[in-house]
Short mmCIF file of C-alpha atoms in Angstrom, two decimals:
data_model
loop_
_atom_site.label_atom_id
_atom_site.label_comp_id
_atom_site.label_asym_id
_atom_site.label_seq_id
_atom_site.Cartn_x
_atom_site.Cartn_y
_atom_site.Cartn_z
CA MET S 105 49.22 152.92 109.66
CA SER S 106 46.20 150.80 108.84
CA ARG S 107 46.74 147.11 108.08
CA ARG S 108 44.29 147.60 105.23
CA PHE S 109 46.92 149.42 103.20
CA VAL S 110 50.25 147.74 103.97
CA ASP S 111 51.59 144.89 101.87
CA PRO S 112 51.54 141.74 104.07
CA GLU S 113 55.24 141.06 103.43
CA LEU S 114 56.13 144.59 104.54
CA LEU S 115 53.82 144.72 107.53
CA PRO S 116 56.30 143.17 110.04
CA PHE S 117 58.70 146.04 109.43
CA ILE S 118 56.23 148.73 110.44
CA GLN S 119 53.53 147.09 112.58
CA ARG S 120 54.24 146.97 116.31
CA PRO S 121 54.30 143.36 117.52
CA ALA S 122 51.63 142.63 120.12
CA GLY S 123 52.90 142.84 123.68
CA ALA S 124 56.37 144.09 122.73
CA ASP S 125 55.88 147.80 123.50
CA GLY S 126 56.72 148.78 119.97
CA GLU S 127 60.00 146.84 119.77
CA PHE S 128 60.72 144.65 116.76
CA THR S 129 61.32 140.96 117.43
CA GLU S 130 64.79 139.46 117.02
CA ASP S 131 63.59 137.55 113.94
CA GLN S 132 62.37 140.78 112.33
CA ILE S 133 65.64 142.57 113.05
CA GLU S 134 67.71 139.65 111.72
CA ALA S 135 65.62 139.53 108.52
CA TYR S 136 66.07 143.27 108.00
CA VAL S 137 69.84 143.18 108.60
CA ALA S 138 70.18 140.18 106.28
CA SER S 139 68.30 142.02 103.54
CA LEU S 140 70.62 145.01 103.83
CA GLY S 141 73.64 142.74 103.66
CA GLN S 142 72.40 141.34 100.36
CA LEU S 143 71.87 144.85 99.02
CA THR S 144 75.31 146.16 99.92
CA ARG S 145 77.32 143.10 98.84
CA PRO S 146 79.95 144.16 96.24
CA ARG S 147 78.71 143.62 92.71
CA VAL S 148 80.70 141.57 90.23
CA GLY S 149 80.97 142.95 86.72
CA VAL S 150 81.13 146.68 87.40
CA THR S 151 84.09 148.96 88.06
CA THR S 152 83.98 152.16 90.11
CA GLU S 153 86.14 155.25 90.05
CA ASP S 154 85.92 158.24 92.38
CA VAL S 155 86.57 161.52 90.59
CA THR S 156 86.69 165.09 91.90
CA ILE S 157 85.20 167.49 89.36
CA PRO S 158 84.94 171.30 89.25
CA GLY S 159 81.88 172.86 90.82
CA LEU S 160 79.58 175.08 88.82
CA ASP S 161 80.93 178.59 88.16
CA GLY S 162 83.44 178.68 91.01
CA ASP S 163 81.52 176.49 93.48
CA PRO S 164 83.52 173.96 95.54
CA ASN S 165 84.68 170.80 93.80
CA VAL S 166 82.24 167.89 93.70
CA LEU S 167 83.03 164.24 94.36
CA ILE S 168 81.41 161.78 91.99
CA ARG S 169 81.60 157.99 91.67
CA VAL S 170 81.52 156.55 88.16
CA PHE S 171 80.09 153.04 87.67
CA THR S 172 81.02 151.33 84.40
CA PRO S 173 80.04 147.80 83.32
CA GLU S 174 83.10 145.62 82.76
CA GLU S 175 81.46 143.98 79.77
CA ALA S 176 82.92 145.32 76.55
CA PRO S 177 80.60 147.94 75.06
CA SER S 178 78.83 147.26 71.80
CA ALA S 179 79.49 149.30 68.68
CA GLN S 180 76.88 151.73 69.97
CA ALA S 181 77.94 154.05 72.79
CA ARG S 182 76.32 153.56 76.16
CA GLY S 183 73.83 155.85 77.82
CA LEU S 184 74.57 157.54 81.14
CA LEU S 185 72.57 158.34 84.26
CA VAL S 186 73.51 161.11 86.69
CA SER S 187 72.27 159.69 90.02
CA LEU S 188 71.33 161.72 93.11
CA HIS S 189 70.86 159.99 96.46
CA GLY S 190 67.97 160.54 98.85
CA GLY S 191 68.06 161.55 102.51
CA GLY S 192 65.90 164.64 102.86
CA TRP S 193 68.69 166.86 101.46
CA THR S 194 70.37 166.56 104.87
CA MET S 195 71.69 162.99 104.96
CA GLY S 196 73.11 160.31 102.72
CA SER S 197 76.11 159.93 100.48
CA ILE S 198 77.40 157.95 97.53
CA GLU S 199 78.31 155.21 100.00
CA ASP S 200 74.60 154.57 100.59
CA THR S 201 73.69 154.16 96.93
CA TYR S 202 76.41 151.76 95.79
CA HIS S 203 74.01 148.84 95.28
CA ASP S 204 71.46 150.91 93.32
CA CYS S 205 74.05 152.44 91.00
CA ALA S 206 75.88 149.16 90.44
CA ASP S 207 72.64 147.32 89.67
CA TRP S 208 71.50 150.07 87.30
CA ALA S 209 74.84 150.08 85.48
CA LEU S 210 74.89 146.30 85.14
CA GLY S 211 71.21 145.72 84.43
CA ALA S 212 70.78 148.53 81.92
CA ASN S 213 74.37 148.40 80.53
CA ILE S 214 74.87 152.10 81.13
CA VAL S 215 77.40 154.32 82.89
CA VAL S 216 76.14 155.76 86.19
CA VAL S 217 77.59 158.90 87.78
CA ASP S 218 76.67 159.15 91.47
CA VAL S 219 76.96 162.64 92.97
CA GLU S 220 78.15 163.55 96.47
CA TYR S 221 76.25 166.82 96.56
CA ARG S 222 76.43 169.34 99.39
CA LEU S 223 73.98 168.77 102.22
CA ALA S 224 71.61 171.07 104.08
CA PRO S 225 71.22 172.80 106.46
CA ASP S 226 74.82 173.99 106.13
CA ASN S 227 74.35 174.19 102.36
CA PRO S 228 70.70 175.02 101.57
CA HIS S 229 69.23 175.46 98.10
CA PRO S 230 70.67 175.93 95.52
CA ALA S 231 73.91 174.21 96.63
CA ALA S 232 72.83 170.60 95.97
CA LEU S 233 71.11 171.58 92.74
CA ARG S 234 74.24 173.31 91.46
CA ASP S 235 76.33 170.22 92.26
CA ALA S 236 73.90 168.11 90.24
CA ILE S 237 74.17 170.51 87.31
CA ALA S 238 77.97 170.46 87.57
CA ALA S 239 77.86 166.66 87.26
CA LEU S 240 75.67 166.95 84.18
CA HIS S 241 78.13 169.33 82.55
CA TRP S 242 81.05 167.04 83.40
CA ALA S 243 79.28 163.98 81.98
CA ALA S 244 78.54 165.80 78.73
CA ARG S 245 82.14 167.01 78.41
CA GLN S 246 83.54 163.56 79.14
CA ALA S 247 81.05 161.63 76.99
CA GLU S 248 83.62 160.44 74.47
CA SER S 249 86.17 159.29 77.05
CA LEU S 250 83.41 157.51 78.99
CA GLY S 251 82.13 155.79 75.85
CA VAL S 252 78.81 157.56 76.27
CA ASP S 253 76.34 158.89 73.73
CA PRO S 254 75.88 162.59 74.61
CA ASP S 255 72.29 162.35 73.38
CA ARG S 256 71.47 159.62 75.93
CA ILE S 257 72.33 161.30 79.22
CA GLY S 258 69.63 161.04 81.86
CA ILE S 259 69.26 162.20 85.45
CA GLY S 260 67.43 160.64 88.36
CA GLY S 261 67.21 159.80 92.01
CA ARG S 262 65.06 158.74 94.89
CA SER S 263 63.07 161.06 97.20
CA ALA S 264 65.17 164.23 97.67
CA GLY S 265 67.37 163.00 94.84
CA ALA S 266 64.35 162.90 92.55
CA ASN S 267 63.57 166.47 93.60
CA LEU S 268 67.07 167.55 92.59
CA ALA S 269 66.82 165.66 89.30
CA ALA S 270 63.55 167.39 88.39
CA GLY S 271 64.91 170.76 89.49
CA ALA S 272 68.07 170.32 87.41
CA THR S 273 65.98 169.35 84.39
CA LEU S 274 63.96 172.56 84.73
CA TRP S 275 67.15 174.58 85.19
CA VAL S 276 68.75 173.17 82.06
CA ARG S 277 65.59 173.84 80.06
CA ASP S 278 65.51 177.47 81.22
CA HIS S 279 69.22 178.29 81.15
CA GLY S 280 70.67 175.95 78.55
CA GLY S 281 73.19 173.23 79.12
CA PRO S 282 73.64 169.55 78.45
CA SER S 283 70.75 167.81 76.74
CA ILE S 284 68.81 165.59 79.18
CA ALA S 285 67.22 162.55 77.55
CA PHE S 286 65.29 161.12 80.50
CA GLN S 287 64.23 161.72 84.12
CA LEU S 288 64.04 158.85 86.66
CA LEU S 289 61.95 160.14 89.58
CA ASP S 290 61.50 157.55 92.33
CA VAL S 291 59.17 158.46 95.26
CA PRO S 292 59.86 162.16 94.63
CA SER S 293 59.44 165.14 96.94
CA PHE S 294 58.16 168.14 94.98
CA ASP S 295 55.94 170.34 97.14
CA ASP S 296 57.02 172.28 100.25
CA ARG S 297 53.44 173.32 101.04
CA LEU S 298 52.51 169.86 102.44
CA THR S 299 48.81 170.14 101.62
CA THR S 300 48.09 167.08 99.49
CA PRO S 301 45.53 164.44 100.59
CA SER S 302 48.24 161.80 101.03
CA MET S 303 50.28 164.17 103.22
CA GLU S 304 47.26 164.53 105.51
CA GLU S 305 46.31 160.84 105.37
CA PHE S 306 49.77 159.68 106.44
CA ALA S 307 50.66 162.71 108.56
CA ASP S 308 51.49 160.69 111.67
CA ILE S 309 52.96 157.43 110.39
CA PRO S 310 56.39 156.25 111.57
CA GLY S 311 59.39 157.34 109.53
CA LEU S 312 58.67 159.95 106.89
CA ASN S 313 55.55 161.87 107.92
CA LYS S 314 54.31 165.44 107.74
CA HIS S 315 56.47 166.66 110.62
CA THR S 316 59.73 165.11 109.40
CA THR S 317 59.02 166.21 105.82
CA ASP S 318 58.53 169.79 107.04
CA GLN S 319 61.87 169.63 108.87
CA TYR S 320 63.63 168.47 105.71
CA TRP S 321 62.08 171.27 103.66
CA HIS S 322 63.07 173.83 106.29
CA ALA S 323 66.69 172.69 106.09
CA HIS S 324 66.70 172.52 102.30
CA LEU S 325 65.05 175.88 101.61
CA GLY S 326 66.95 177.92 104.19
CA THR S 327 65.84 181.55 104.01
CA PHE S 328 63.22 180.67 101.38
CA TYR S 329 61.33 178.49 103.88
CA GLY S 330 57.83 179.75 104.64
CA THR S 331 57.99 182.54 102.06
CA PRO S 332 56.07 182.98 98.81
CA ASP S 333 59.39 183.19 96.96
CA VAL S 334 60.32 179.49 96.98
CA PRO S 335 61.99 178.84 93.59
CA TYR S 336 60.43 176.11 91.51
CA TYR S 337 63.90 174.67 90.96
CA ALA S 338 63.73 173.79 94.68
CA ALA S 339 60.06 172.79 94.70
CA PRO S 340 59.00 171.71 91.18
CA ALA S 341 55.33 171.59 92.19
CA ARG S 342 55.46 175.40 92.13
CA CYS S 343 56.42 175.50 88.44
CA ASP S 344 53.56 176.73 86.24
CA ASP S 345 55.25 175.82 82.95
CA LEU S 346 56.22 172.16 82.54
CA THR S 347 56.48 172.21 78.75
CA ASP S 348 59.50 171.03 76.74
CA LEU S 349 60.81 168.54 79.28
CA PRO S 350 62.34 165.10 78.64
CA PRO S 351 60.41 161.85 79.15
CA ALA S 352 59.95 160.90 82.79
CA TYR S 353 59.39 157.74 84.80
CA ILE S 354 57.73 158.44 88.15
CA ALA S 355 57.21 155.84 90.88
CA VAL S 356 55.14 156.42 94.00
CA ALA S 357 54.25 154.27 97.02
CA GLU S 358 50.65 153.89 98.15
CA CYS S 359 51.32 154.63 101.82
CA ASP S 360 53.79 157.47 101.28
CA PRO S 361 52.91 161.04 102.34
CA LEU S 362 54.66 162.12 99.13
CA ARG S 363 52.45 159.91 96.95
CA ASP S 364 50.16 162.59 95.58
CA GLU S 365 53.00 164.98 94.75
CA GLY S 366 54.40 162.42 92.35
CA ILE S 367 51.01 161.62 90.82
CA MET S 368 50.14 165.29 90.37
CA HIS S 369 53.52 166.02 88.80
CA ALA S 370 53.04 163.15 86.38
CA LEU S 371 49.59 164.41 85.41
CA ARG S 372 50.84 167.97 84.92
CA LEU S 373 53.77 166.74 82.80
CA LEU S 374 51.35 164.80 80.62
CA GLN S 375 49.02 167.76 80.28
CA ALA S 376 52.01 169.90 79.24
CA GLY S 377 52.73 167.52 76.36
CA ASN S 378 55.53 165.42 77.84
CA SER S 379 55.92 161.64 77.83
CA VAL S 380 55.41 160.09 81.28
CA GLU S 381 55.28 156.60 82.75
CA LEU S 382 53.71 156.46 86.22
CA HIS S 383 53.74 153.51 88.61
CA ALA S 384 51.97 153.41 91.98
CA TYR S 385 53.12 150.47 94.08
CA PRO S 386 50.38 149.03 96.31
CA GLY S 387 50.98 148.49 99.99
CA ALA S 388 54.42 150.13 99.90
CA TRP S 389 55.65 153.13 101.85
CA HIS S 390 58.50 155.60 101.55
CA GLY S 391 61.77 153.69 101.48
CA SER S 392 60.26 150.22 101.66
CA SER S 393 61.75 149.26 98.30
CA VAL S 394 64.95 148.15 100.10
CA LEU S 395 63.05 145.57 102.17
CA PRO S 396 62.58 141.90 101.22
CA ALA S 397 59.16 141.68 99.58
CA ALA S 398 57.79 140.86 96.16
CA VAL S 399 56.51 144.42 95.66
CA SER S 400 59.99 145.76 96.48
CA GLU S 401 61.60 143.40 93.97
CA ARG S 402 59.14 144.61 91.34
CA GLN S 403 60.08 148.21 92.09
CA GLN S 404 63.80 147.52 91.75
CA HIS S 405 63.42 145.42 88.59
CA GLU S 406 61.20 148.06 87.01
CA LEU S 407 63.79 150.79 87.57
CA VAL S 408 66.41 148.70 85.78
CA ALA S 409 64.01 147.86 82.96
CA VAL S 410 63.04 151.47 82.31
CA LEU S 411 66.68 152.60 82.38
CA ARG S 412 67.54 149.89 79.88
CA ALA S 413 64.65 150.95 77.65
CA ARG S 414 65.39 154.68 77.81
CA LEU S 415 69.17 154.84 78.07
CA GLY S 416 70.49 151.38 77.25
CA THR S 417 71.88 150.22 73.93
CA VAL S 418 69.47 148.64 71.46
#
C-alpha cells in the first residue's frame, strides 16, 4: 500500500519495517496489544444479559447479548440498536464486539442487542440474515420490558455486519415486520461482483483484499456464488429498488477495497429519496478503526454521536 494514502499514525501497523523481513518491531506489537487491552477493558455503567431467543419460523434459537445503561432512564423511552458483528460472515462473535456495544449503549444512552448469528460456510445465506431478523422481531416484542420506544429501533454493524443490517432492512421493507428507524453501516460489504475501482486499486494489500473478499463471499453465498441469482438481501448492491428505506449512516475508509461499494450505496440511497449521511475517513483501511490514531478516535466518536442523534433520547 502506498505511503501516500496511509494515515501517518496508522502506517506502522501496515508498513513493513526496513530490514525486518516484514516482521513488526517489538514496540509496534506492544503498542497494538496495549490498544486492544484498552478496547476490551470492562466498561463501568452498563449491564449485560445473555438471552436465548427463538429463531425465525422454526430456525434454531439465537443467542443475543443485551447491553443496558445503568443510569436511570429519562421519562422518554430509550432507543435500541440491533448490532451485527463483522468477520466476513465466517468469523467473529458477540465476545469480539463487547467494547463497541458497551460504548454505544453508554455514549448514546440506548439499549444494544448484539446478535450471535450463524456463521458460514456451514450456514450460508440466508441463515445469518434470518437470525438478524429474529433479533429485530424479539426487540420489537420486548420493547416495553426493555424500556424501549418501538419507533426508535435501529440496526447496524461493521463490514459483514453492515451487509446483514442492510439486507435485513430490505427484507423488512419487502415482507413486513418491525419498523426500522435507522441503519448504521460501517465499512460495509455490499457487492459480490468485486468490480469497483477501489477493489482493483487495493486488490493486493495485506489483510482484506480482493482474494480474501472473494473467499468470504463464496462462503456466505454458498450455492448462489458465481450465479446470476444472488439475492439482493445477500448483496444489497444488486437491489434495483432502494426506495422507502430508513435513514442511513455509512462510513468508509479511504484505503479499503470495499470503499466504493459504500459510497455507491449511499449515492443510490440518496437518489432513491432516502436520508443518508456519508463519511469517508482519510488514510484509514478496513478494520483500522480499532488502532490508536486520531482518525480512529474520530470514527469511534462519530458512531456514538450519530447513534445518540438518531436513536438517543432528546
